[in-house]
PDB file of C-alpha atoms in Angstrom:
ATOM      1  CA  UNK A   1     -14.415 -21.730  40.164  1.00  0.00           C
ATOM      2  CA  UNK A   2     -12.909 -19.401  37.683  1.00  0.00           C
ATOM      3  CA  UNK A   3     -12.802 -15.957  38.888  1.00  0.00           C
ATOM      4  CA  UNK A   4     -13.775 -12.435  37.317  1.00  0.00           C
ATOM      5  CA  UNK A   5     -10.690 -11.244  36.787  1.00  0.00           C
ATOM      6  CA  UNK A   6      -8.798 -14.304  35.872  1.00  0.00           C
ATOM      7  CA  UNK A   7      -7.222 -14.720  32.353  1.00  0.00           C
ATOM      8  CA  UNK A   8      -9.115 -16.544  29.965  1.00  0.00           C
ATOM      9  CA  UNK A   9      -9.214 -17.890  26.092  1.00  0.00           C
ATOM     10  CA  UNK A  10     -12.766 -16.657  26.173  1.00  0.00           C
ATOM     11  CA  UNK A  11     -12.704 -13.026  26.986  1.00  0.00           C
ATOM     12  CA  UNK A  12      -9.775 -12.493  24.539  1.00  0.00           C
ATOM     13  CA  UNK A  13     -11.738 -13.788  22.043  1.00  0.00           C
ATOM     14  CA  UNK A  14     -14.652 -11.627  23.341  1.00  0.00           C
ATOM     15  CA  UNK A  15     -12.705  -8.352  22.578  1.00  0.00           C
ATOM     16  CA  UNK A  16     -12.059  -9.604  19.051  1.00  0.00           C
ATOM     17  CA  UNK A  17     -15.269 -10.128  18.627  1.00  0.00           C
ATOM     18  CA  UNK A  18     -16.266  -6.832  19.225  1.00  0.00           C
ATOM     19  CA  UNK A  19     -13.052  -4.929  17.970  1.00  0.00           C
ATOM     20  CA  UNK A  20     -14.124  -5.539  14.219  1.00  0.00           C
ATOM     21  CA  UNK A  21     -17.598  -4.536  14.522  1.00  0.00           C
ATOM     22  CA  UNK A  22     -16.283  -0.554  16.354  1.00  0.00           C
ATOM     23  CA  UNK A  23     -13.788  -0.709  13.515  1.00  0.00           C
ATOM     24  CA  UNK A  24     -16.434  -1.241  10.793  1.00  0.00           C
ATOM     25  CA  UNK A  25     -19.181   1.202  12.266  1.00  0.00           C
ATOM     26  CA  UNK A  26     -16.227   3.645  12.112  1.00  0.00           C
ATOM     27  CA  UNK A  27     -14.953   3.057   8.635  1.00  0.00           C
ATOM     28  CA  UNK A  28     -18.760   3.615   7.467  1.00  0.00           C
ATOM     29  CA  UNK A  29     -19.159   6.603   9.167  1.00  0.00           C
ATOM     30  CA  UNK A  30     -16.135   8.342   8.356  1.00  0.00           C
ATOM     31  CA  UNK A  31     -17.657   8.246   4.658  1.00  0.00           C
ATOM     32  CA  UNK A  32     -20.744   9.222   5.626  1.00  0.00           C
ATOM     33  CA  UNK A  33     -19.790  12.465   6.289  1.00  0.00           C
ATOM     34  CA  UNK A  34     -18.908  12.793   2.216  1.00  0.00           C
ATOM     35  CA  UNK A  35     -22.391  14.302   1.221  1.00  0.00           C
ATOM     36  CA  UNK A  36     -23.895  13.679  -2.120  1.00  0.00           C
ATOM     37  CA  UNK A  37     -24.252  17.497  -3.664  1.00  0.00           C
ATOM     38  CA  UNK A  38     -28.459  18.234  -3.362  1.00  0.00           C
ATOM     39  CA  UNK A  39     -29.719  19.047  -7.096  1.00  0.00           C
ATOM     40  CA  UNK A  40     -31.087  22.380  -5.339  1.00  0.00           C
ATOM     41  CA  UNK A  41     -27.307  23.475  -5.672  1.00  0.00           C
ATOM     42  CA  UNK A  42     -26.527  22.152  -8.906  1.00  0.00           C
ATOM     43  CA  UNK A  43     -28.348  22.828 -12.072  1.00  0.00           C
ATOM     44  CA  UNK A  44     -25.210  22.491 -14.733  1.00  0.00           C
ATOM     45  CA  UNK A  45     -22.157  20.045 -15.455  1.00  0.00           C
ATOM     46  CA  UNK A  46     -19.980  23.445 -13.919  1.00  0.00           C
ATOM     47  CA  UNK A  47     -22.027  23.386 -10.900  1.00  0.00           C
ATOM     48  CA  UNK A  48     -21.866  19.608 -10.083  1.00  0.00           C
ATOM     49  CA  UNK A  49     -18.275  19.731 -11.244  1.00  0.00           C
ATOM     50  CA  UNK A  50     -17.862  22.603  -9.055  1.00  0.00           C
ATOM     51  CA  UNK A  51     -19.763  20.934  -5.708  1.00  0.00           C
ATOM     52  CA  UNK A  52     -17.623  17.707  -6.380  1.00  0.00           C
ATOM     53  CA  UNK A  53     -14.554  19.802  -6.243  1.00  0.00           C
ATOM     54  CA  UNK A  54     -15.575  21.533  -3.133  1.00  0.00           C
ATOM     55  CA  UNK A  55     -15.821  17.849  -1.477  1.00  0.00           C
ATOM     56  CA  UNK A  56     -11.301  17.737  -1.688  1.00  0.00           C
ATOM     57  CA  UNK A  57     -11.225  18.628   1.799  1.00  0.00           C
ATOM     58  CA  UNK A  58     -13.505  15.346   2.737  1.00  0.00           C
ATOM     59  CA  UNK A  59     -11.960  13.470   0.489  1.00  0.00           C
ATOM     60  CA  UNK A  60      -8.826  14.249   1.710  1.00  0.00           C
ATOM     61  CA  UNK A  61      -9.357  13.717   5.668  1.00  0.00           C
ATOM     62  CA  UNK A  62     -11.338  10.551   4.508  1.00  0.00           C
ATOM     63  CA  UNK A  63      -8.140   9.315   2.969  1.00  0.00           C
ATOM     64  CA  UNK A  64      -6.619  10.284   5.571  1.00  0.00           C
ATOM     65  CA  UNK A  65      -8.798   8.565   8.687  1.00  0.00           C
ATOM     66  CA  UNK A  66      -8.890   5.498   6.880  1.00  0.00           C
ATOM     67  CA  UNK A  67      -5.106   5.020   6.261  1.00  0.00           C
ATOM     68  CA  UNK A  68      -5.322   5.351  10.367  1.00  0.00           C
ATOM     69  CA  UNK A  69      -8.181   2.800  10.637  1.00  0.00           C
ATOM     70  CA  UNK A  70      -6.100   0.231   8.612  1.00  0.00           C
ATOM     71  CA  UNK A  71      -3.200   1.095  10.471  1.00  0.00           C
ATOM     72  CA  UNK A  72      -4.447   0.598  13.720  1.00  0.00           C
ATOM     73  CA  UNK A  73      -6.646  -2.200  12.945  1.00  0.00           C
ATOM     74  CA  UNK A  74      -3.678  -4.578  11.736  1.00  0.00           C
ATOM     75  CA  UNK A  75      -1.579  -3.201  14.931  1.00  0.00           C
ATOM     76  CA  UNK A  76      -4.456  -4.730  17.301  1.00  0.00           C
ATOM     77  CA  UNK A  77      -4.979  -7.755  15.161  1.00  0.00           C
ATOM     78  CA  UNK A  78      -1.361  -8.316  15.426  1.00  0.00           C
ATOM     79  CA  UNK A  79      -1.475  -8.034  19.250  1.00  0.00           C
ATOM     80  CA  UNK A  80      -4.213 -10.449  19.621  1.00  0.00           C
ATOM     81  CA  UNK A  81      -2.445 -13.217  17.652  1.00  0.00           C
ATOM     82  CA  UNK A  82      -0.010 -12.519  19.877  1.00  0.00           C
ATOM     83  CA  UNK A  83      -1.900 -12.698  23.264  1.00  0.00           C
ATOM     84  CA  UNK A  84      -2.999 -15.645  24.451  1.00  0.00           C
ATOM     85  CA  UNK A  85      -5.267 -14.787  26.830  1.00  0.00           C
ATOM     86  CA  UNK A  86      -7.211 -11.924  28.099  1.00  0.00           C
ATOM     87  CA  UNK A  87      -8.711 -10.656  31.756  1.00  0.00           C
ATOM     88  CA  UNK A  88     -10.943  -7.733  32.510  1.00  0.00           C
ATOM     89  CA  UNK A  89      -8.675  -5.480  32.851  1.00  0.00           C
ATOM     90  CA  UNK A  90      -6.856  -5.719  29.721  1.00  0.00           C
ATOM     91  CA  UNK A  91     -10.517  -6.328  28.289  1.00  0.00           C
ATOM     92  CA  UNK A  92     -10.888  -2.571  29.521  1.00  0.00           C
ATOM     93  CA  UNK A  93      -7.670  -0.758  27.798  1.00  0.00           C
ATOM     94  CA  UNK A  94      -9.126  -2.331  24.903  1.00  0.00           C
ATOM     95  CA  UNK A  95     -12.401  -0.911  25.497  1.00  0.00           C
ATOM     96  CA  UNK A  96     -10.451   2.258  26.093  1.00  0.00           C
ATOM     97  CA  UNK A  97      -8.917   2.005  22.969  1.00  0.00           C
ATOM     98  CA  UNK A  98     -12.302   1.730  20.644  1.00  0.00           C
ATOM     99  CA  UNK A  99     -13.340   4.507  22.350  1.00  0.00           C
ATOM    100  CA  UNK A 100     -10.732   6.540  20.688  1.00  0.00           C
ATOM    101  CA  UNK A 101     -11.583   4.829  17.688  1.00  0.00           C
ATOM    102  CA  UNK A 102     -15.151   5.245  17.477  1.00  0.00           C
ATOM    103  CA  UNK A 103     -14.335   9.549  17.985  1.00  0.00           C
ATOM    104  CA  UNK A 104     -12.210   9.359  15.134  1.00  0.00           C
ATOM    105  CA  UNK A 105     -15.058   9.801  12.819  1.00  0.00           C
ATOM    106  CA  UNK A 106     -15.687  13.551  14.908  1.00  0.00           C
ATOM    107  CA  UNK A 107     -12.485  14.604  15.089  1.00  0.00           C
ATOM    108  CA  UNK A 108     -12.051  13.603  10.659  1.00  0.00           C
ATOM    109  CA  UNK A 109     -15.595  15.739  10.497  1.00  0.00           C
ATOM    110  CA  UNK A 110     -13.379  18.628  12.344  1.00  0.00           C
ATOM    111  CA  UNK A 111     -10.734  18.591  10.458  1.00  0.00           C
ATOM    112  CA  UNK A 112     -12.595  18.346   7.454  1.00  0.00           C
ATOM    113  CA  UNK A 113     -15.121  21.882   8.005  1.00  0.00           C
ATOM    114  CA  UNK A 114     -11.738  23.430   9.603  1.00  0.00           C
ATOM    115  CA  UNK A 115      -8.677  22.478   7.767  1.00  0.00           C
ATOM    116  CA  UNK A 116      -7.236  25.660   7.993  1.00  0.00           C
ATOM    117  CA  UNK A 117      -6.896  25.782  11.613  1.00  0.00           C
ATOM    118  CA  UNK A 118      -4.474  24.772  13.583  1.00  0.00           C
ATOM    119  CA  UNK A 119      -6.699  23.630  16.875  1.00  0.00           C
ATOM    120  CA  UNK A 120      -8.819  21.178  14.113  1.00  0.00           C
ATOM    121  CA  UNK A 121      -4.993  19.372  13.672  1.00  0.00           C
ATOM    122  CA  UNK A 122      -3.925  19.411  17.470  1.00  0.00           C
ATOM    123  CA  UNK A 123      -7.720  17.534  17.921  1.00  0.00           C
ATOM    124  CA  UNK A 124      -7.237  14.786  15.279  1.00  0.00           C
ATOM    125  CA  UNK A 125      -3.242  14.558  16.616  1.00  0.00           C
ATOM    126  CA  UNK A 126      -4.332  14.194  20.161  1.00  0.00           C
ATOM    127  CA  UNK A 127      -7.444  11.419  18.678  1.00  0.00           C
ATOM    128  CA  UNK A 128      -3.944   9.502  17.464  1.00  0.00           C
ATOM    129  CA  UNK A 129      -1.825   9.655  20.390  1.00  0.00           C
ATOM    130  CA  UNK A 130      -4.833   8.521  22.462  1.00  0.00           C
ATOM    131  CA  UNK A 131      -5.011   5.389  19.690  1.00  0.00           C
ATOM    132  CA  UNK A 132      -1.388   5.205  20.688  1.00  0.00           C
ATOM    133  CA  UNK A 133      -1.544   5.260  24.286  1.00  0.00           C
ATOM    134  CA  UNK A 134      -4.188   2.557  24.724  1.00  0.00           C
ATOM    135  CA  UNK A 135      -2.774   0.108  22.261  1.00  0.00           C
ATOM    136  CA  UNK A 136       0.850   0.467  24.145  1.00  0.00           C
ATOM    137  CA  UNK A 137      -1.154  -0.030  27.535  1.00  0.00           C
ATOM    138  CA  UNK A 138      -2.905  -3.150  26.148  1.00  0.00           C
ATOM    139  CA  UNK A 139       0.269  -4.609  25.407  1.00  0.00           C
ATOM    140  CA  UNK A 140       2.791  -3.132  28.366  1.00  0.00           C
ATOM    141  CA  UNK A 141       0.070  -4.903  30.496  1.00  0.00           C
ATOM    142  CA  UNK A 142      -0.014  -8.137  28.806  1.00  0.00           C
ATOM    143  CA  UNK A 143       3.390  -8.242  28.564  1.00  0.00           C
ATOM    144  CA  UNK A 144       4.031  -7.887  32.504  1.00  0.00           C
ATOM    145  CA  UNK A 145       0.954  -9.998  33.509  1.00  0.00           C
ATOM    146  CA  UNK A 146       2.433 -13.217  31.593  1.00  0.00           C
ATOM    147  CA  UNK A 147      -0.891 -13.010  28.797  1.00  0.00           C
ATOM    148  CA  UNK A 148       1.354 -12.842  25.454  1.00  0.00           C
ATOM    149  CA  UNK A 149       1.584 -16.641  24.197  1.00  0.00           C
ATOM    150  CA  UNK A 150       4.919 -18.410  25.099  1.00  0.00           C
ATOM    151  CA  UNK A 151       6.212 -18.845  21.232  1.00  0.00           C
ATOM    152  CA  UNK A 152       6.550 -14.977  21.211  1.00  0.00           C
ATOM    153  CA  UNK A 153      10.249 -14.030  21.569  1.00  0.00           C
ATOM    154  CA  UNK A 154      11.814 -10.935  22.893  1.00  0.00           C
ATOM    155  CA  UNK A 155      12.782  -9.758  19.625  1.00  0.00           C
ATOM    156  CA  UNK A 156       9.165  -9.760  18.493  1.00  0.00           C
ATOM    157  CA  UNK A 157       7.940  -8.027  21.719  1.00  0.00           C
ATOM    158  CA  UNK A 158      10.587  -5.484  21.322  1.00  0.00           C
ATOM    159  CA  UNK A 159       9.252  -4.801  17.292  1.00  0.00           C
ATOM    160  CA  UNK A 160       5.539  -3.932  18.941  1.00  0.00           C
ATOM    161  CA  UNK A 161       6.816  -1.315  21.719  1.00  0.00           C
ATOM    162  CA  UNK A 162       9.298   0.145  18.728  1.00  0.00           C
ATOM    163  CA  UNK A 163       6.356   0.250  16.086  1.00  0.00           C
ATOM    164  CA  UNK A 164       3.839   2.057  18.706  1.00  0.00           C
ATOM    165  CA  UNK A 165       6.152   4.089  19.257  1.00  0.00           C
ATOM    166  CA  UNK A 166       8.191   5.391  15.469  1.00  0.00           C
ATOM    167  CA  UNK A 167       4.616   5.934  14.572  1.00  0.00           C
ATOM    168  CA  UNK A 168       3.853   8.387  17.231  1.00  0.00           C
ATOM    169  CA  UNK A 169       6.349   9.858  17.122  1.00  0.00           C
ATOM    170  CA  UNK A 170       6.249  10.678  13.565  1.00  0.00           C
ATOM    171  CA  UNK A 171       2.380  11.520  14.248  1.00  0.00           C
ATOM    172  CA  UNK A 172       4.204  14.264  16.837  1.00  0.00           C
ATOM    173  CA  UNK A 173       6.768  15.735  14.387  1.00  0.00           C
ATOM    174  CA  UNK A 174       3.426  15.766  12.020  1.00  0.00           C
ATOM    175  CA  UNK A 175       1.441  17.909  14.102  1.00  0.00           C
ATOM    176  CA  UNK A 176       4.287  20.512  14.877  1.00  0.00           C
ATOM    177  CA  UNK A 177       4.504  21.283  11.272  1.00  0.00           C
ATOM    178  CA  UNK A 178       0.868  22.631  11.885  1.00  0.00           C
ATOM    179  CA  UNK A 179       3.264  25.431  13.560  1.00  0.00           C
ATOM    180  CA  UNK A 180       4.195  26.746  10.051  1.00  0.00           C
ATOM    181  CA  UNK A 181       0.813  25.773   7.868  1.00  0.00           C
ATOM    182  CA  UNK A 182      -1.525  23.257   8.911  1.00  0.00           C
ATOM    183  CA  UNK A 183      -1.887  21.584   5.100  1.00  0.00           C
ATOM    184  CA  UNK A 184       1.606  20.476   5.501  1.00  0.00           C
ATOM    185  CA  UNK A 185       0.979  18.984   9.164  1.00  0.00           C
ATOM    186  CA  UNK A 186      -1.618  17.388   7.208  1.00  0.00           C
ATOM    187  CA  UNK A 187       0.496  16.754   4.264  1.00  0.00           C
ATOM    188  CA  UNK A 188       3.305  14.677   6.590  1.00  0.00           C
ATOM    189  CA  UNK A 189       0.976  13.091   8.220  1.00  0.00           C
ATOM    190  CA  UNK A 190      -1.034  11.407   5.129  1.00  0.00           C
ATOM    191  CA  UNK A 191       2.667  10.826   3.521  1.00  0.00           C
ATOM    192  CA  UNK A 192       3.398   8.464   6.889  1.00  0.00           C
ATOM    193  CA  UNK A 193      -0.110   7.007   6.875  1.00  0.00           C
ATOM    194  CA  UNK A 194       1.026   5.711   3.212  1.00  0.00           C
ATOM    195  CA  UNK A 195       4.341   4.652   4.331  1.00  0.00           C
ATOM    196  CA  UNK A 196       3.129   2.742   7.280  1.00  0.00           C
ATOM    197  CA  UNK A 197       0.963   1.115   4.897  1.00  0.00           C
ATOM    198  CA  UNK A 198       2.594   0.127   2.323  1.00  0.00           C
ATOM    199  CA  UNK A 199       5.572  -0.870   4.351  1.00  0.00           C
ATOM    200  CA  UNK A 200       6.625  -4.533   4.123  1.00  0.00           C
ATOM    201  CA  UNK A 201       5.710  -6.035   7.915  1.00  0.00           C
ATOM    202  CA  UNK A 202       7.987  -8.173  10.033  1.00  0.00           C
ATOM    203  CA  UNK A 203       7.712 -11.374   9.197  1.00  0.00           C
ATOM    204  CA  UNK A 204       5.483 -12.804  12.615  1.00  0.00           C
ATOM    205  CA  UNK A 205       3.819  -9.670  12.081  1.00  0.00           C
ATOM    206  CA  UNK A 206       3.200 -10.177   8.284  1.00  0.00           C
ATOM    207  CA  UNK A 207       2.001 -14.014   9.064  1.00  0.00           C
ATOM    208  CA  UNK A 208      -0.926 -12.720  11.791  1.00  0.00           C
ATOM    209  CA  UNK A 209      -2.342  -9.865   9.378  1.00  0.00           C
ATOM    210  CA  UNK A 210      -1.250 -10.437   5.693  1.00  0.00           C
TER     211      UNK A 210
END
């Protein structure tokens, strides 16, 4: 009899399952929050040209949240065609992980009505970190409980830790500009969103998610 907590085939594919669905939910409802101007506001081309223009903040932040979205959703697809098999408890770090993603959608809202200020930057940093955190869990602990599948070489487990962690640190270096003006924490941040996703992959990496 196979017990709870026992690897399995079937609850790794259980958390893909339900990984695309938080990641879709989030995607739509990070757009969401880019309102349609009411025609109570607008009564000329200015106006509506005007209201559009007033939207660059959202626009920007939704840019910006779904560079991260992509991001992190090809780092955890590339980690499950890399783990073989799953049990509860790395079920729950991944959990733990679409938690974070699922609050991204607040924490782009924030950022968006408060761009100015420093605290909204710190709150969507720290929503990143946590991203980070999680994902490196999922994969420290299926790395030491014998879960990643045996054609995975040292090399390529090396390239996950070294990605997880280049990106937050960048993410870090990011949010300290915020110390001088937070539109250039912002700024640095979007410009390594774009690098780390336009970047050419590694090539296991680039065979699992491209």
């Amino acid at each position: 009899m196979k017990r709870p907590l026992e690897p399995s085939v079937e609850t790794r594919g259980r958390v893909v399952g339900i990984t695309d669905g938080v990641f879709a939910i989030a995607l739509t409802l990070i757009v969401l929050e880019i309102r349609v101007p009411t025609h109570e506001m607008v009564q000329s081309e200015g106006e509506l040209l005007s209201a559009i223009a007033g939207l660059a903040p959202r626009f920007l932040t939704y840019a910006l949240s779904f560079l991260t979205l992509t991001i992190f959703w090809f780092g955890q697809q590339a980690q499950h065609g890399l783990i073989a098999r799953s049990d509860r408890r790395l079920a729950t770090l991944n959990l733990c992980f679409l938690a974070f993603i699922a609050l991204l959608p607040f924490s782009t809202d924030l950022l968006a009505d408060f761009l100015e200020f420093r605290t909204a930057v710190i709150v969507y940093w720290l929503n990143l970190l946590m991203l980070g955190v999680t994902l490196f869990a999922s994969w420290w602990y299926a790395d030491g409980n014998g879960m990643i599948a045996e054609d995975v070489d040292a090399e390529t487990r090396r390239t996950v830790y070294n990605r997880i962690v280049k990106a937050q640190a960048l993410w870090a270096a990011g949010a300290a500009l915020c110390l001088i003006t937070p539109l250039l924490s912002i700024g640095f941040i979007l410009l390594v969103q774009l690098i780390y996703a336009a970047a050419p992959r590694a090539s296991l990496l680039r065979k699992l998610v491209g």
